[in-house]
Short mmCIF file of C-alpha atoms in Angstrom, two decimals:
data_model
loop_
_atom_site.label_atom_id
_atom_site.label_comp_id
_atom_site.label_asym_id
_atom_site.label_seq_id
_atom_site.Cartn_x
_atom_site.Cartn_y
_atom_site.Cartn_z
CA UNK A 64 111.31 144.93 140.07
CA UNK A 65 110.21 145.31 136.46
CA UNK A 66 106.59 144.66 135.57
CA UNK A 67 106.16 143.25 132.10
CA UNK A 68 102.78 143.36 130.42
CA UNK A 69 102.16 141.60 127.14
CA UNK A 70 99.98 143.45 124.68
CA UNK A 71 98.17 141.81 121.81
CA UNK A 72 97.34 144.07 118.92
CA UNK A 73 95.22 143.29 115.91
CA UNK A 74 92.13 141.19 115.56
CA UNK A 75 91.64 138.67 118.35
CA UNK A 76 88.86 137.16 116.23
CA UNK A 77 91.36 135.99 113.65
CA UNK A 78 93.36 134.21 116.35
CA UNK A 79 90.15 132.60 117.60
CA UNK A 80 89.26 131.42 114.12
CA UNK A 81 92.73 130.02 113.58
CA UNK A 82 92.46 128.00 116.76
CA UNK A 83 88.92 126.85 116.02
CA UNK A 84 89.88 125.66 112.53
CA UNK A 85 92.39 123.16 113.88
CA UNK A 86 89.79 120.64 115.08
CA UNK A 87 87.64 120.52 111.94
CA UNK A 88 90.79 120.40 109.80
CA UNK A 89 92.01 117.33 111.62
CA UNK A 90 88.52 115.82 111.54
CA UNK A 91 88.15 116.29 107.78
CA UNK A 92 91.53 114.67 107.23
CA UNK A 93 90.51 111.68 109.34
CA UNK A 94 87.12 111.39 107.60
CA UNK A 95 88.57 111.24 104.10
CA UNK A 96 91.58 109.13 105.08
CA UNK A 97 89.44 106.49 106.71
CA UNK A 98 86.89 106.72 103.88
CA UNK A 99 89.53 105.96 101.27
CA UNK A 100 90.73 103.01 103.34
CA UNK A 101 87.17 101.73 103.68
CA UNK A 102 86.56 102.00 99.92
CA UNK A 103 89.85 100.19 99.24
CA UNK A 104 88.83 97.37 101.59
CA UNK A 105 85.23 97.11 100.41
CA UNK A 106 84.74 98.63 96.94
CA UNK A 107 81.17 97.34 96.62
CA UNK A 108 80.08 99.64 99.45
CA UNK A 109 81.37 102.74 97.65
CA UNK A 110 78.00 104.52 97.56
CA UNK A 111 77.28 104.18 101.27
CA UNK A 112 80.83 105.05 102.30
CA UNK A 113 80.89 108.10 100.04
CA UNK A 114 77.54 109.28 101.38
CA UNK A 115 78.76 108.97 104.96
CA UNK A 116 82.00 110.75 104.09
CA UNK A 117 80.11 113.71 102.61
CA UNK A 118 77.80 113.88 105.64
CA UNK A 119 80.75 113.82 108.04
CA UNK A 120 82.54 116.46 105.98
CA UNK A 121 79.50 118.75 106.06
CA UNK A 122 79.19 118.45 109.84
CA UNK A 123 82.89 119.09 110.41
CA UNK A 124 82.86 122.03 108.02
CA UNK A 125 79.85 123.48 109.84
CA UNK A 126 81.95 123.53 113.01
CA UNK A 127 84.65 125.46 111.17
CA UNK A 128 82.10 127.99 109.91
CA UNK A 129 80.67 128.42 113.39
CA UNK A 130 84.19 128.94 114.68
CA UNK A 131 84.66 131.61 112.00
CA UNK A 132 81.53 133.56 112.93
CA UNK A 133 81.48 133.37 116.73
CA UNK A 134 84.67 135.36 117.49
CA UNK A 135 83.43 138.23 115.36
CA UNK A 136 79.91 138.17 116.79
CA UNK A 137 80.95 138.07 120.45
CA UNK A 138 84.21 140.00 120.04
CA UNK A 139 84.46 143.61 121.08
#
């Protein structure tokens, strides 16, 4: 019987960041896609829609930055 053991070399933190960037990336795409649709449907509400888009982008981007820092802080 042969025992196989997988070994991961390199920075595990970079893998963690890559995985944690998937969610905010999808979220940012949804935010701006839906924002453009909302502006196309209701151009007079451009200011409010744009403000909400920027707020949503900032919150989603904060999650990506947290995902960037945490693997390196708690990694060995």
